[in-house]
Amino acid sequence: MLKELDKKLEIVNQSEDNQDELMSDLIAIITSFCSRIYGLRRSKRKIEKIIAELKDNGE
């Protein structure tokens, strides 16, 4: 398919050690999960604060 479109696919891997690449990927995954967890906590706290303010204003 690429040949029909006159395109080339060039793969560049600058990592000489596959372990470095694996560790980098693992750290990226852990960072992503942590940011999701903290984001969910932050949004939950924000929602609880809004609900508390609405209750206070309603009384």
mmCIF file with all atom_site columns, C-alpha atoms in Angstrom:
data_model
loop_
_atom_site.group_PDB
_atom_site.id
_atom_site.type_symbol
_atom_site.label_atom_id
_atom_site.label_alt_id
_atom_site.label_comp_id
_atom_site.label_asym_id
_atom_site.label_entity_id
_atom_site.label_seq_id
_atom_site.pdbx_PDB_ins_code
_atom_site.Cartn_x
_atom_site.Cartn_y
_atom_site.Cartn_z
_atom_site.occupancy
_atom_site.B_iso_or_equiv
_atom_site.pdbx_formal_charge
_atom_site.auth_seq_id
_atom_site.auth_comp_id
_atom_site.auth_asym_id
_atom_site.auth_atom_id
_atom_site.pdbx_PDB_model_num
ATOM 1  C CA . MET A 1 1  ? 0.000   0.000  0.000  1.00 0.00 ? 1  MET A CA 1
ATOM 2  C CA . LEU A 1 2  ? 2.798   2.441  0.830  1.00 0.00 ? 2  LEU A CA 1
ATOM 3  C CA . LYS A 1 3  ? 4.565   1.541  -2.367 1.00 0.00 ? 3  LYS A CA 1
ATOM 4  C CA . GLU A 1 4  ? 1.430   2.392  -4.341 1.00 0.00 ? 4  GLU A CA 1
ATOM 5  C CA . LEU A 1 5  ? 1.358   5.832  -2.701 1.00 0.00 ? 5  LEU A CA 1
ATOM 6  C CA . ASP A 1 6  ? 5.088   6.295  -3.313 1.00 0.00 ? 6  ASP A CA 1
ATOM 7  C CA . LYS A 1 7  ? 5.752   6.535  0.441  1.00 0.00 ? 7  LYS A CA 1
ATOM 8  C CA . LYS A 1 8  ? 8.469   5.060  2.636  1.00 0.00 ? 8  LYS A CA 1
ATOM 9  C CA . LEU A 1 9  ? 8.266   3.928  6.218  1.00 0.00 ? 9  LEU A CA 1
ATOM 10 C CA . GLU A 1 10 ? 11.424  4.593  8.199  1.00 0.00 ? 10 GLU A CA 1
ATOM 11 C CA . ILE A 1 11 ? 11.760  3.258  11.729 1.00 0.00 ? 11 ILE A CA 1
ATOM 12 C CA . VAL A 1 12 ? 14.296  4.927  13.979 1.00 0.00 ? 12 VAL A CA 1
ATOM 13 C CA . ASN A 1 13 ? 15.218  3.342  17.286 1.00 0.00 ? 13 ASN A CA 1
ATOM 14 C CA . GLN A 1 14 ? 17.971  5.260  19.041 1.00 0.00 ? 14 GLN A CA 1
ATOM 15 C CA . SER A 1 15 ? 17.890  3.116  22.167 1.00 0.00 ? 15 SER A CA 1
ATOM 16 C CA . GLU A 1 16 ? 20.783  0.699  22.258 1.00 0.00 ? 16 GLU A CA 1
ATOM 17 C CA . ASP A 1 17 ? 19.435  -1.014 25.341 1.00 0.00 ? 17 ASP A CA 1
ATOM 18 C CA . ASN A 1 18 ? 15.886  -2.387 25.216 1.00 0.00 ? 18 ASN A CA 1
ATOM 19 C CA . GLN A 1 19 ? 15.733  -2.185 29.023 1.00 0.00 ? 19 GLN A CA 1
ATOM 20 C CA . ASP A 1 20 ? 15.949  1.637  28.880 1.00 0.00 ? 20 ASP A CA 1
ATOM 21 C CA . GLU A 1 21 ? 13.070  1.778  26.446 1.00 0.00 ? 21 GLU A CA 1
ATOM 22 C CA . LEU A 1 22 ? 10.996  -0.601 28.559 1.00 0.00 ? 22 LEU A CA 1
ATOM 23 C CA . MET A 1 23 ? 11.650  1.437  31.724 1.00 0.00 ? 23 MET A CA 1
ATOM 24 C CA . SER A 1 24 ? 10.729  4.643  29.925 1.00 0.00 ? 24 SER A CA 1
ATOM 25 C CA . ASP A 1 25 ? 7.439   3.121  28.759 1.00 0.00 ? 25 ASP A CA 1
ATOM 26 C CA . LEU A 1 26 ? 6.678   1.784  32.243 1.00 0.00 ? 26 LEU A CA 1
ATOM 27 C CA . ILE A 1 27 ? 7.320   5.190  33.827 1.00 0.00 ? 27 ILE A CA 1
ATOM 28 C CA . ALA A 1 28 ? 5.055   6.841  31.247 1.00 0.00 ? 28 ALA A CA 1
ATOM 29 C CA . ILE A 1 29 ? 2.247   4.381  32.038 1.00 0.00 ? 29 ILE A CA 1
ATOM 30 C CA . ILE A 1 30 ? 2.598   4.863  35.805 1.00 0.00 ? 30 ILE A CA 1
ATOM 31 C CA . THR A 1 31 ? 2.657   8.649  35.385 1.00 0.00 ? 31 THR A CA 1
ATOM 32 C CA . SER A 1 32 ? -0.495  8.503  33.281 1.00 0.00 ? 32 SER A CA 1
ATOM 33 C CA . PHE A 1 33 ? -2.363  6.389  35.840 1.00 0.00 ? 33 PHE A CA 1
ATOM 34 C CA . CYS A 1 34 ? -1.246  8.605  38.736 1.00 0.00 ? 34 CYS A CA 1
ATOM 35 C CA . SER A 1 35 ? -2.395  11.752 36.987 1.00 0.00 ? 35 SER A CA 1
ATOM 36 C CA . ARG A 1 36 ? -5.784  10.163 36.354 1.00 0.00 ? 36 ARG A CA 1
ATOM 37 C CA . ILE A 1 37 ? -6.149  9.156  39.997 1.00 0.00 ? 37 ILE A CA 1
ATOM 38 C CA . TYR A 1 38 ? -5.184  12.615 41.267 1.00 0.00 ? 38 TYR A CA 1
ATOM 39 C CA . GLY A 1 39 ? -7.443  14.225 38.660 1.00 0.00 ? 39 GLY A CA 1
ATOM 40 C CA . LEU A 1 40 ? -10.388 12.134 39.840 1.00 0.00 ? 40 LEU A CA 1
ATOM 41 C CA . ARG A 1 41 ? -9.672  13.052 43.459 1.00 0.00 ? 41 ARG A CA 1
ATOM 42 C CA . ARG A 1 42 ? -9.459  16.722 42.603 1.00 0.00 ? 42 ARG A CA 1
ATOM 43 C CA . SER A 1 43 ? -12.727 16.685 40.679 1.00 0.00 ? 43 SER A CA 1
ATOM 44 C CA . LYS A 1 44 ? -14.444 14.754 43.497 1.00 0.00 ? 44 LYS A CA 1
ATOM 45 C CA . ARG A 1 45 ? -13.284 17.337 46.055 1.00 0.00 ? 45 ARG A CA 1
ATOM 46 C CA . LYS A 1 46 ? -14.407 20.153 43.766 1.00 0.00 ? 46 LYS A CA 1
ATOM 47 C CA . ILE A 1 47 ? -17.861 18.587 43.384 1.00 0.00 ? 47 ILE A CA 1
ATOM 48 C CA . GLU A 1 48 ? -18.158 18.071 47.146 1.00 0.00 ? 48 GLU A CA 1
ATOM 49 C CA . LYS A 1 49 ? -17.209 21.726 47.714 1.00 0.00 ? 49 LYS A CA 1
ATOM 50 C CA . ILE A 1 50 ? -19.823 22.923 45.218 1.00 0.00 ? 50 ILE A CA 1
ATOM 51 C CA . ILE A 1 51 ? -22.499 20.751 46.846 1.00 0.00 ? 51 ILE A CA 1
ATOM 52 C CA . ALA A 1 52 ? -21.577 22.073 50.299 1.00 0.00 ? 52 ALA A CA 1
ATOM 53 C CA . GLU A 1 53 ? -21.754 25.673 49.060 1.00 0.00 ? 53 GLU A CA 1
ATOM 54 C CA . LEU A 1 54 ? -25.141 25.053 47.458 1.00 0.00 ? 54 LEU A CA 1
ATOM 55 C CA . LYS A 1 55 ? -26.438 23.545 50.692 1.00 0.00 ? 55 LYS A CA 1
ATOM 56 C CA . ASP A 1 56 ? -25.129 26.515 52.687 1.00 0.00 ? 56 ASP A CA 1
ATOM 57 C CA . ASN A 1 57 ? -26.766 28.990 50.304 1.00 0.00 ? 57 ASN A CA 1
ATOM 58 C CA . GLY A 1 58 ? -30.040 27.087 50.362 1.00 0.00 ? 58 GLY A CA 1
ATOM 59 C CA . GLU A 1 59 ? -30.476 27.239 54.146 1.00 0.00 ? 59 GLU A CA 1
#
